[in-house]
Every structure is written in structure tokens, then in C-alpha cells.
Amino acid sequence: MRQDDLQVTAKPFEIPKRILWEAWKRVAANKGAPGVDKESIQAFQEKLGPKLYKLWNRMSSGSYHPAPVRQVLIPKGDGQFRPLGIPTVGDRVAQMAVKMILEPRLERLFHASSFGYRPRRGAHQAVMQTRRNCWRYDWVVDLDMKAFFDTIDHDLLMKAVEKHVPELWIRLYIRRWLKAPLIQEDGAQVDRDRGTPQGGVISPILANLFLHYAFDAWMARTFPHLPFERYADDVVCHCRTKEEAETLLTTLHHRMSECRLELHPDKTKVVYCKDGRRKGGHPHTRFDFLGFSFHARTVQDKQGNLFTGFNPGVSRKSLKRIHETLRRMNINRATWADLRQLADWLNPMVRGWVTYYGKFYPQPLARALVKIDLRLGRWARNKYKRLRGHKRRSWAWVKKVRTAQPTLFAHWEFVYSKKAG
């Protein structure tokens, strides 16, 4: 073969085959629903070799174009819906490969108070830092970015990408992923000129990069004396005085407008962290952050003394979602199951709630979960003829089972422990 022939057949982009294999393993571990092509993880795996080779070949040659993104509307619990965009399995593999390249590079750039979608960081760390700062600072600016993921400006985002990504193929495919149309649940196709769909593998790191420049770096430069916590587009800033908080909020409105974002007019507010030692009043003395509500609560110090502190606990919205989930399960009608089957059905979900919401001020969560016993009592009355029509007898029966098998249901371990009591 002549040298000229080699130049013609060479791939314009050098993409290691190994990275697609590693990306596939992560996508497969994350599972997830099919995209617009209805191809599942399992179906993709059945022809894994040819599928990955075809994807690598297209990406290396520059002929790779992502499929449209399937939109799914997830109920938020307040009558509204959160739109998620589900790429195809192959597109998720391609996005994961790029994420694996960019993540270590951008981790060195990101701010220490950015907690969302980053390795070895999470919501509990953000909540703990928020709690500490609420003790030190009297005022909070609670920011809510209106439809952030749907309104990210593509040109501004690509400027940030180009600053840190010299690889032309990564720039090319990020822009194509951003432009990929949405297929709505009714089958209608929507072209996109802004935003990055929640649900995409690459979306969280792109969102963090955008907000690093739109908020984190700007905040550190403009208000270096004011701490903050950011988890994706959820942001809390801390101020010493009301005047300082109002000045910050006014400046932030201008800054977000510069970045072609908008703060939600009703959900963005200045909050007074009122507790037992802080006097005076304010229209807002509580705020929600990452499923927790921060407000004055009665707590106990190490010496056993009670005082009123400003602390996080499971929010009302989160409790409402828990109650609605339990109601939809209709436990009292599940007479097909025995107690062990009921426990196997309930426990994974309850353990998730306990692990997340039980971390801080567990009493409100314990009061909510103890009501599962009332549902178990109704289940017992429907299941066993001898208990029908006898509420007290059925509750006594549940208590007897709990005494004999205290770890059968996950909420029993939590509700009746010293920590939650």
C-alpha cells in the first residue's frame, strides 16, 4: 500500500478503543432506560463487540452523530414535572468516554464549595457545610435558578469548553450532543438551541463547568469574604447582615442576566437564620436545600441542655413525597404477601430514605415512618380474619411482631433507636 493510500484511510481523530470499553462498563453498571431506539442495555450487550467497534469507527472518522434524546417527565410532587433526557445506550457510552477524559482535568479547576456530581463529594457534605455556615453567619441568600438545565447558553458553554479542551473531536461531539433534538412523550420533535438535558451522562459536568465561571469563580473574585455552597444549580450564600445579603442578591440578579440565566422571582429570597440567640424578625426564617429544611429547632448539647438552634431536617416537600409513595404502594391491600415479602418490598426504599434524610435531626423522619405501622395494621386486618374489625388488636399484633423480630422492617431499626428517639 502506498503512503498516499495510508493518508487517505487514516482516521482524523485518534480515540483509543480501550476508553470506549471502559465507558461501556460504567454505562452498563449504571443501568438506565432505553433511548429513542428502544434498545436496552441487555440488547446492546448481546452485540457488544460490533456495537462498540461501529461506535469507535464513527467517532474516529468524525461521522458520529447522536440520536435524538427521549424526553421523560418525572413528577416533582408539587403538580409540576422535571424533564429528563434519555440518550440511547450508544450515545451514553460515547458521552461517558468524554466524561472520563474531562473529569480528572476539570476536578483540579472546580471550587471546593461545589458539591454536585463530583467524585468523593455529595449532598451530605454540602448540607454539613451549610449548617456550619448558618451558625457563623446570620443571613442566607437562597438562590433558585429558573429552568437552569433547559436554558444554558450554548455559545457561553462552548467558550468554557474550548478553554479547557484542546481535543477537536471532544469539542465537536459536545456541540452535537447539545444540539441533539428532543423527542417528547407524544412523539413531537423539539429542536434545541440552548440547554443540556438532565439525564445525559455529559450534562452534569458541563453544567458544573458553566456554573464554575458563571457563579463560583465570579463569587470568589467579587465577594471573596462570603462563603457559599453549590450543588449543581442549587445555591446557598451566607452573609453577616441583612444589608449585605440584599446587596449580594441585587448583584447576583445582574450577574445571572449577564450569563443569560434567570433567578426564580418567587423561590429566590433572603433568609434570616433565626434561632434562640438571634433576636428580631424577618418574613423568611427558613429555607430548603437538597431535600432538607433549615430552620430553628430544639436540640441538645453534649451536656444534655436543650436550646434552639438553626439546623437541617427532612423538608416538608420530602415528607410529602414519602407519604405519597407509601400511599401509592397501597400496602394494606397487598394480602398476597406475607410479612417477609412485605419487608423485602419496603425495606430497600425505606433504607434509602433513612440513609439520606436520617442523617440530620432524625425525629421528623421517624414520626413519618412510624406511620408505616398503621398501614401494617390495616394490612393485618385485611389478611387475617381474626383481626378484622379490631384496630387495637391488629396494632398489638404488629407490636408483638416488632418485639420478636425488631430488624424485620428497616423503619423499626430507625424509629425505635436512641438516635431517632
Tab-separated table of C-alpha atoms in Angstrom:
chain	number	residue	atom	x	y	z
A	1	MET	CA	0.000	0.000	0.000
A	2	ARG	CA	1.293	3.438	-0.936
A	3	GLN	CA	1.876	6.217	1.593
A	4	ASP	CA	-0.864	8.283	-0.097
A	5	ASP	CA	-3.333	5.473	0.493
A	6	LEU	CA	-2.402	5.375	4.181
A	7	GLN	CA	-3.086	9.077	4.493
A	8	VAL	CA	-6.484	8.714	2.854
A	9	THR	CA	-7.640	5.827	5.060
A	10	ALA	CA	-6.223	7.160	8.375
A	11	LYS	CA	-8.751	8.311	10.947
A	12	PRO	CA	-8.800	12.077	11.537
A	13	PHE	CA	-9.272	11.571	15.299
A	14	GLU	CA	-7.147	9.286	17.469
A	15	ILE	CA	-9.514	7.782	20.019
A	16	PRO	CA	-8.250	4.765	21.982
A	17	LYS	CA	-10.560	1.767	21.660
A	18	ARG	CA	-9.887	0.957	25.309
A	19	ILE	CA	-11.675	4.064	26.557
A	20	LEU	CA	-14.931	3.015	24.904
A	21	TRP	CA	-14.675	-0.378	26.564
A	22	GLU	CA	-14.181	1.243	29.983
A	23	ALA	CA	-17.012	3.670	29.254
A	24	TRP	CA	-19.307	0.773	28.360
A	25	LYS	CA	-18.611	-0.945	31.683
A	26	ARG	CA	-19.644	2.192	33.584
A	27	VAL	CA	-22.782	2.699	31.499
A	28	ALA	CA	-23.769	-0.938	31.998
A	29	ALA	CA	-23.240	-0.637	35.771
A	30	ASN	CA	-25.459	2.460	35.884
A	31	LYS	CA	-28.212	0.596	34.006
A	32	GLY	CA	-30.879	3.060	32.872
A	33	ALA	CA	-33.776	3.084	30.434
A	34	PRO	CA	-33.593	2.790	26.626
A	35	GLY	CA	-33.423	5.868	24.410
A	36	VAL	CA	-35.449	6.675	21.300
A	37	ASP	CA	-34.226	3.499	19.565
A	38	LYS	CA	-35.765	1.391	22.398
A	39	GLU	CA	-32.509	-0.575	22.686
A	40	SER	CA	-31.856	-1.736	26.246
A	41	ILE	CA	-28.533	-2.294	27.978
A	42	GLN	CA	-29.038	-6.043	27.596
A	43	ALA	CA	-29.781	-5.805	23.863
A	44	PHE	CA	-26.691	-3.638	23.331
A	45	GLN	CA	-24.579	-6.157	25.254
A	46	GLU	CA	-25.738	-9.048	23.086
A	47	LYS	CA	-23.853	-7.485	20.145
A	48	LEU	CA	-21.273	-5.662	22.219
A	49	GLY	CA	-18.184	-6.167	20.045
A	50	PRO	CA	-19.715	-4.977	16.751
A	51	LYS	CA	-21.599	-2.182	18.515
A	52	LEU	CA	-18.507	-0.748	20.220
A	53	TYR	CA	-16.389	-1.093	17.058
A	54	LYS	CA	-19.004	0.733	14.979
A	55	LEU	CA	-19.209	3.496	17.575
A	56	TRP	CA	-15.407	3.846	17.717
A	57	ASN	CA	-15.177	3.856	13.927
A	58	ARG	CA	-17.784	6.610	13.582
A	59	MET	CA	-16.254	8.729	16.364
A	60	SER	CA	-12.723	8.339	14.961
A	61	SER	CA	-13.811	9.287	11.450
A	62	GLY	CA	-15.902	12.291	12.508
A	63	SER	CA	-19.112	10.741	11.140
A	64	TYR	CA	-20.652	10.157	14.570
A	65	HIS	CA	-23.962	11.986	15.072
A	66	PRO	CA	-26.007	11.324	18.212
A	67	ALA	CA	-29.602	10.196	18.014
A	68	PRO	CA	-32.372	12.465	19.341
A	69	VAL	CA	-32.876	12.378	23.110
A	70	ARG	CA	-36.015	10.768	24.539
A	71	GLN	CA	-37.768	13.105	26.981
A	72	VAL	CA	-39.397	11.694	30.113
A	73	LEU	CA	-41.398	13.854	32.536
A	74	ILE	CA	-40.794	12.987	36.202
A	75	PRO	CA	-43.357	14.251	38.779
A	76	LYS	CA	-41.779	16.692	41.269
A	77	GLY	CA	-44.523	16.273	43.884
A	78	ASP	CA	-45.917	19.832	43.602
A	79	GLY	CA	-48.006	19.240	40.496
A	80	GLN	CA	-45.067	20.068	38.235
A	81	PHE	CA	-42.711	17.843	36.263
A	82	ARG	CA	-38.951	17.666	35.815
A	83	PRO	CA	-37.979	16.851	32.201
A	84	LEU	CA	-35.269	14.224	31.823
A	85	GLY	CA	-33.500	13.494	28.571
A	86	ILE	CA	-32.558	9.859	27.961
A	87	PRO	CA	-29.869	9.305	25.273
A	88	THR	CA	-29.503	5.944	23.540
A	89	VAL	CA	-27.139	3.394	25.085
A	90	GLY	CA	-24.540	4.015	22.371
A	91	ASP	CA	-24.686	7.781	22.929
A	92	ARG	CA	-24.317	7.236	26.676
A	93	VAL	CA	-21.153	5.207	26.024
A	94	ALA	CA	-19.742	7.998	23.843
A	95	GLN	CA	-20.605	10.627	26.460
A	96	MET	CA	-19.095	8.512	29.238
A	97	ALA	CA	-15.822	8.232	27.296
A	98	VAL	CA	-15.619	12.023	27.082
A	99	LYS	CA	-16.579	12.404	30.734
A	100	MET	CA	-13.771	10.044	31.751
A	101	ILE	CA	-11.275	12.251	29.905
A	102	LEU	CA	-12.611	15.586	31.160
A	103	GLU	CA	-13.426	14.794	34.779
A	104	PRO	CA	-9.858	14.499	36.175
A	105	ARG	CA	-8.865	17.599	34.228
A	106	LEU	CA	-11.761	19.755	35.442
A	107	GLU	CA	-11.667	18.474	39.020
A	108	ARG	CA	-8.476	20.486	39.527
A	109	LEU	CA	-10.363	23.588	38.395
A	110	PHE	CA	-13.632	23.316	40.324
A	111	HIS	CA	-14.305	25.212	43.554
A	112	ALA	CA	-14.143	23.491	46.952
A	113	SER	CA	-17.729	24.583	47.711
A	114	SER	CA	-19.137	22.901	44.591
A	115	PHE	CA	-20.513	19.524	45.682
A	116	GLY	CA	-22.816	18.238	42.948
A	117	TYR	CA	-21.958	15.396	40.574
A	118	ARG	CA	-18.328	15.232	41.583
A	119	PRO	CA	-16.265	12.230	42.719
A	120	ARG	CA	-15.926	11.822	46.501
A	121	ARG	CA	-18.401	14.654	47.114
A	122	GLY	CA	-22.084	14.588	47.843
A	123	ALA	CA	-25.198	16.225	49.221
A	124	HIS	CA	-24.464	15.415	52.882
A	125	GLN	CA	-21.155	17.278	52.708
A	126	ALA	CA	-22.960	20.287	51.246
A	127	VAL	CA	-25.609	20.160	53.977
A	128	MET	CA	-22.985	19.852	56.741
A	129	GLN	CA	-21.063	22.860	55.431
A	130	THR	CA	-24.316	24.809	55.119
A	131	ARG	CA	-25.181	24.018	58.733
A	132	ARG	CA	-21.776	25.216	59.955
A	133	ASN	CA	-22.027	28.435	57.959
A	134	CYS	CA	-25.569	29.103	59.202
A	135	TRP	CA	-24.191	29.025	62.739
A	136	ARG	CA	-21.461	31.539	61.814
A	137	TYR	CA	-23.488	33.852	59.543
A	138	ASP	CA	-26.916	35.286	60.403
A	139	TRP	CA	-28.274	35.676	56.878
A	140	VAL	CA	-28.665	33.464	53.812
A	141	VAL	CA	-29.366	34.213	50.165
A	142	ASP	CA	-31.292	31.191	48.879
A	143	LEU	CA	-30.886	31.069	45.087
A	144	ASP	CA	-33.149	29.236	42.671
A	145	MET	CA	-32.112	29.327	39.017
A	146	LYS	CA	-35.157	29.178	36.809
A	147	ALA	CA	-35.073	26.164	34.454
A	148	PHE	CA	-31.270	26.133	34.579
A	149	PHE	CA	-30.579	22.922	32.646
A	150	ASP	CA	-33.045	23.982	29.933
A	151	THR	CA	-31.590	27.483	29.462
A	152	ILE	CA	-27.789	27.065	29.496
A	153	ASP	CA	-26.443	29.216	26.686
A	154	HIS	CA	-24.576	27.021	24.182
A	155	ASP	CA	-22.151	29.683	22.999
A	156	LEU	CA	-21.099	30.640	26.530
A	157	LEU	CA	-20.748	26.980	27.467
A	158	MET	CA	-18.609	26.225	24.407
A	159	LYS	CA	-16.297	29.126	25.303
A	160	ALA	CA	-15.644	27.414	28.630
A	161	VAL	CA	-15.224	24.032	26.919
A	162	GLU	CA	-12.723	25.399	24.398
A	163	LYS	CA	-10.676	26.944	27.197
A	164	HIS	CA	-10.025	23.530	28.755
A	165	VAL	CA	-10.492	21.057	25.886
A	166	PRO	CA	-7.845	21.106	23.127
A	167	GLU	CA	-9.163	17.875	21.556
A	168	LEU	CA	-11.135	18.841	18.464
A	169	TRP	CA	-13.182	15.654	18.467
A	170	ILE	CA	-14.429	16.270	22.016
A	171	ARG	CA	-15.431	19.839	21.147
A	172	LEU	CA	-17.207	18.587	18.004
A	173	TYR	CA	-19.231	15.936	19.805
A	174	ILE	CA	-20.116	18.103	22.793
A	175	ARG	CA	-21.633	20.627	20.394
A	176	ARG	CA	-23.529	17.845	18.606
A	177	TRP	CA	-24.855	16.482	21.921
A	178	LEU	CA	-26.015	19.962	22.879
A	179	LYS	CA	-27.850	20.350	19.564
A	180	ALA	CA	-29.461	16.880	19.508
A	181	PRO	CA	-33.253	17.341	19.358
A	182	LEU	CA	-35.694	16.115	21.984
A	183	ILE	CA	-38.434	13.590	21.260
A	184	GLN	CA	-41.318	14.348	23.608
A	185	GLU	CA	-43.615	11.732	25.093
A	186	ASP	CA	-46.257	12.484	22.444
A	187	GLY	CA	-43.683	11.873	19.690
A	188	ALA	CA	-43.155	15.527	18.765
A	189	GLN	CA	-39.574	16.567	17.957
A	190	VAL	CA	-38.200	19.752	19.521
A	191	ASP	CA	-35.006	21.311	18.198
A	192	ARG	CA	-32.706	22.796	20.831
A	193	ASP	CA	-30.665	25.969	20.690
A	194	ARG	CA	-29.944	26.107	24.430
A	195	GLY	CA	-29.823	23.840	27.456
A	196	THR	CA	-28.383	20.411	28.161
A	197	PRO	CA	-30.869	17.675	29.082
A	198	GLN	CA	-30.899	16.328	32.612
A	199	GLY	CA	-30.307	12.602	32.314
A	200	GLY	CA	-27.426	12.823	29.873
A	201	VAL	CA	-24.100	11.416	31.064
A	202	ILE	CA	-22.192	14.521	29.992
A	203	SER	CA	-24.748	17.091	31.241
A	204	PRO	CA	-23.655	17.303	34.921
A	205	ILE	CA	-20.003	18.036	34.171
A	206	LEU	CA	-20.981	20.592	31.501
A	207	ALA	CA	-23.370	22.240	33.972
A	208	ASN	CA	-20.627	22.394	36.598
A	209	LEU	CA	-18.203	23.912	34.099
A	210	PHE	CA	-20.759	26.560	33.090
A	211	LEU	CA	-21.580	27.494	36.694
A	212	HIS	CA	-17.924	27.476	37.675
A	213	TYR	CA	-17.467	30.568	35.524
A	214	ALA	CA	-20.985	31.979	35.855
A	215	PHE	CA	-21.024	31.730	39.654
A	216	ASP	CA	-18.189	30.004	41.579
A	217	ALA	CA	-15.166	31.844	40.170
A	218	TRP	CA	-17.132	35.091	39.929
A	219	MET	CA	-18.247	34.781	43.563
A	220	ALA	CA	-14.696	34.051	44.760
A	221	ARG	CA	-13.477	37.075	42.837
A	222	THR	CA	-16.282	39.540	43.633
A	223	PHE	CA	-17.325	38.503	47.162
A	224	PRO	CA	-14.339	36.529	48.488
A	225	HIS	CA	-15.411	37.089	52.117
A	226	LEU	CA	-18.819	35.395	51.657
A	227	PRO	CA	-18.981	31.579	51.740
A	228	PHE	CA	-21.447	29.537	49.708
A	229	GLU	CA	-22.499	26.001	48.885
A	230	ARG	CA	-23.498	24.877	45.414
A	231	TYR	CA	-24.913	21.533	44.364
A	232	ALA	CA	-25.483	21.778	40.589
A	233	ASP	CA	-27.952	24.686	40.295
A	234	ASP	CA	-28.974	24.707	43.988
A	235	VAL	CA	-27.054	27.510	45.722
A	236	VAL	CA	-26.927	28.974	49.235
A	237	CYS	CA	-24.830	32.061	50.074
A	238	HIS	CA	-24.062	33.301	53.605
A	239	CYS	CA	-23.929	36.938	54.766
A	240	ARG	CA	-23.350	38.701	58.075
A	241	THR	CA	-26.028	41.388	57.749
A	242	LYS	CA	-29.348	41.890	56.008
A	243	GLU	CA	-27.908	44.783	54.008
A	244	GLU	CA	-25.020	42.615	52.823
A	245	ALA	CA	-27.479	39.884	51.747
A	246	GLU	CA	-29.685	42.326	49.842
A	247	THR	CA	-26.666	43.828	48.079
A	248	LEU	CA	-25.449	40.362	47.101
A	249	LEU	CA	-28.868	39.390	45.772
A	250	THR	CA	-29.140	42.537	43.652
A	251	THR	CA	-25.662	41.927	42.220
A	252	LEU	CA	-26.479	38.273	41.542
A	253	HIS	CA	-29.556	39.209	39.518
A	254	HIS	CA	-27.290	41.286	37.286
A	255	ARG	CA	-24.652	38.564	37.085
A	256	MET	CA	-27.147	35.859	36.119
A	257	SER	CA	-28.565	38.143	33.436
A	258	GLU	CA	-25.044	38.589	32.026
A	259	CYS	CA	-24.774	34.779	31.808
A	260	ARG	CA	-28.234	34.544	30.189
A	261	LEU	CA	-29.746	32.887	33.234
A	262	GLU	CA	-32.657	33.986	35.413
A	263	LEU	CA	-33.254	33.717	39.158
A	264	HIS	CA	-36.736	32.478	40.050
A	265	PRO	CA	-38.592	35.544	41.368
A	266	ASP	CA	-40.659	33.635	43.944
A	267	LYS	CA	-38.201	30.980	45.108
A	268	THR	CA	-35.100	33.196	45.425
A	269	LYS	CA	-35.081	35.007	48.764
A	270	VAL	CA	-33.122	36.459	51.674
A	271	VAL	CA	-33.491	34.349	54.845
A	272	TYR	CA	-32.795	35.227	58.476
A	273	CYS	CA	-31.244	32.254	60.323
A	274	LYS	CA	-33.301	32.973	63.436
A	275	ASP	CA	-32.658	30.763	66.459
A	276	GLY	CA	-32.574	31.082	70.255
A	277	ARG	CA	-29.760	33.628	70.326
A	278	ARG	CA	-30.711	35.750	67.303
A	279	LYS	CA	-33.306	38.411	68.033
A	280	GLY	CA	-35.610	40.326	65.726
A	281	GLY	CA	-37.775	39.075	62.912
A	282	HIS	CA	-37.950	38.694	59.144
A	283	PRO	CA	-40.570	37.385	56.679
A	284	HIS	CA	-38.343	34.401	55.812
A	285	THR	CA	-36.740	32.367	58.610
A	286	ARG	CA	-36.361	29.009	56.887
A	287	PHE	CA	-35.103	27.629	53.568
A	288	ASP	CA	-34.876	24.262	51.826
A	289	PHE	CA	-31.670	22.829	50.416
A	290	LEU	CA	-31.191	19.368	48.883
A	291	GLY	CA	-34.334	17.937	50.470
A	292	PHE	CA	-33.618	19.348	53.934
A	293	SER	CA	-35.334	22.258	55.618
A	294	PHE	CA	-33.174	24.642	57.657
A	295	HIS	CA	-34.939	26.458	60.495
A	296	ALA	CA	-34.994	26.860	64.275
A	297	ARG	CA	-35.198	23.506	66.080
A	298	THR	CA	-34.892	22.340	69.669
A	299	VAL	CA	-31.608	20.473	70.047
A	300	GLN	CA	-29.499	19.101	72.882
A	301	ASP	CA	-25.875	19.914	73.599
A	302	LYS	CA	-23.253	17.454	74.833
A	303	GLN	CA	-24.138	18.256	78.440
A	304	GLY	CA	-27.792	17.420	77.875
A	305	ASN	CA	-29.028	21.023	77.873
A	306	LEU	CA	-31.790	21.966	75.443
A	307	PHE	CA	-31.509	25.042	73.253
A	308	THR	CA	-32.928	26.387	69.984
A	309	GLY	CA	-30.514	26.035	67.082
A	310	PHE	CA	-30.723	26.612	63.338
A	311	ASN	CA	-30.444	23.107	61.919
A	312	PRO	CA	-31.432	20.936	58.936
A	313	GLY	CA	-34.026	18.185	58.935
A	314	VAL	CA	-36.074	16.426	56.290
A	315	SER	CA	-38.183	19.033	54.469
A	316	ARG	CA	-41.970	19.119	54.223
A	317	LYS	CA	-41.768	18.521	50.475
A	318	SER	CA	-39.625	15.432	51.027
A	319	LEU	CA	-42.026	14.114	53.670
A	320	LYS	CA	-44.937	14.697	51.308
A	321	ARG	CA	-43.186	12.656	48.594
A	322	ILE	CA	-42.556	9.852	51.097
A	323	HIS	CA	-46.224	9.800	52.150
A	324	GLU	CA	-47.388	9.821	48.520
A	325	THR	CA	-45.052	6.942	47.652
A	326	LEU	CA	-46.380	4.858	50.553
A	327	ARG	CA	-49.960	5.695	49.621
A	328	ARG	CA	-49.434	4.595	46.013
A	329	MET	CA	-47.982	1.293	47.205
A	330	ASN	CA	-51.327	0.513	48.864
A	331	ILE	CA	-49.696	-1.761	51.438
A	332	ASN	CA	-52.947	-2.604	53.215
A	333	ARG	CA	-54.252	-4.272	50.028
A	334	ALA	CA	-51.150	-6.429	49.477
A	335	THR	CA	-52.747	-9.506	51.053
A	336	TRP	CA	-50.924	-11.675	48.510
A	337	ALA	CA	-47.735	-11.155	50.533
A	338	ASP	CA	-46.545	-12.484	53.853
A	339	LEU	CA	-44.583	-10.337	56.304
A	340	ARG	CA	-41.200	-11.259	54.866
A	341	GLN	CA	-42.350	-10.399	51.343
A	342	LEU	CA	-43.713	-7.070	52.589
A	343	ALA	CA	-40.377	-6.330	54.269
A	344	ASP	CA	-38.437	-7.222	51.112
A	345	TRP	CA	-40.719	-4.893	49.153
A	346	LEU	CA	-40.495	-1.952	51.544
A	347	ASN	CA	-37.000	-2.125	53.006
A	348	PRO	CA	-34.819	-1.014	50.063
A	349	MET	CA	-36.891	2.153	49.687
A	350	VAL	CA	-37.070	2.864	53.434
A	351	ARG	CA	-33.324	2.294	53.872
A	352	GLY	CA	-32.731	4.866	51.132
A	353	TRP	CA	-34.866	7.417	52.994
A	354	VAL	CA	-33.186	6.655	56.301
A	355	THR	CA	-29.672	6.803	54.840
A	356	TYR	CA	-30.310	10.164	53.207
A	357	TYR	CA	-32.858	12.042	55.321
A	358	GLY	CA	-31.991	10.450	58.666
A	359	LYS	CA	-28.510	11.961	58.686
A	360	PHE	CA	-29.641	15.234	60.293
A	361	TYR	CA	-32.230	15.816	63.039
A	362	PRO	CA	-33.941	12.440	62.530
A	363	GLN	CA	-37.087	12.976	64.639
A	364	PRO	CA	-39.378	14.305	61.845
A	365	LEU	CA	-38.457	11.373	59.598
A	366	ALA	CA	-39.022	8.935	62.465
A	367	ARG	CA	-42.507	10.393	63.094
A	368	ALA	CA	-43.316	9.929	59.404
A	369	LEU	CA	-42.003	6.372	59.135
A	370	VAL	CA	-43.730	5.131	62.298
A	371	LYS	CA	-46.989	5.561	60.384
A	372	ILE	CA	-45.963	2.568	58.285
A	373	ASP	CA	-47.060	0.523	61.307
A	374	LEU	CA	-50.615	1.854	60.868
A	375	ARG	CA	-50.528	0.589	57.286
A	376	LEU	CA	-49.208	-2.767	58.504
A	377	GLY	CA	-52.091	-2.878	60.983
A	378	ARG	CA	-54.602	-2.342	58.175
A	379	TRP	CA	-52.793	-4.993	56.129
A	380	ALA	CA	-53.091	-7.447	59.036
A	381	ARG	CA	-56.840	-6.759	59.379
A	382	ASN	CA	-57.319	-7.482	55.675
A	383	LYS	CA	-55.031	-10.522	55.756
A	384	TYR	CA	-56.283	-12.334	58.859
A	385	LYS	CA	-59.935	-12.976	59.634
A	386	ARG	CA	-59.369	-12.992	63.402
A	387	LEU	CA	-58.149	-9.379	63.287
A	388	ARG	CA	-60.853	-7.937	61.041
A	389	GLY	CA	-62.711	-5.089	62.675
A	390	HIS	CA	-60.235	-4.947	65.596
A	391	LYS	CA	-57.896	-1.964	65.257
A	392	ARG	CA	-56.357	-2.221	68.702
A	393	ARG	CA	-55.858	-5.962	68.367
A	394	SER	CA	-54.140	-5.514	64.976
A	395	TRP	CA	-51.821	-2.799	66.365
A	396	ALA	CA	-50.975	-5.055	69.301
A	397	TRP	CA	-50.216	-7.804	66.797
A	398	VAL	CA	-47.807	-5.501	64.876
A	399	LYS	CA	-46.106	-4.550	68.163
A	400	LYS	CA	-45.731	-8.231	69.079
A	401	VAL	CA	-44.084	-8.983	65.727
A	402	ARG	CA	-41.793	-5.953	66.156
A	403	THR	CA	-40.720	-7.150	69.591
A	404	ALA	CA	-39.988	-10.642	68.298
A	405	GLN	CA	-38.265	-9.504	65.074
A	406	PRO	CA	-37.009	-5.924	65.643
A	407	THR	CA	-34.946	-5.866	62.434
A	408	LEU	CA	-37.598	-7.272	60.093
A	409	PHE	CA	-38.626	-3.842	58.781
A	410	ALA	CA	-35.988	-1.183	58.170
A	411	HIS	CA	-38.053	1.598	59.733
A	412	TRP	CA	-38.230	-0.326	63.032
A	413	GLU	CA	-34.462	-0.210	63.383
A	414	PHE	CA	-34.533	3.541	62.750
A	415	VAL	CA	-37.689	4.694	64.542
A	416	TYR	CA	-37.079	2.864	67.800
A	417	SER	CA	-33.343	3.505	68.043
A	418	LYS	CA	-31.973	6.024	70.545
A	419	LYS	CA	-30.767	8.215	67.681
A	420	ALA	CA	-34.255	8.816	66.299
A	421	GLY	CA	-35.977	8.916	69.637
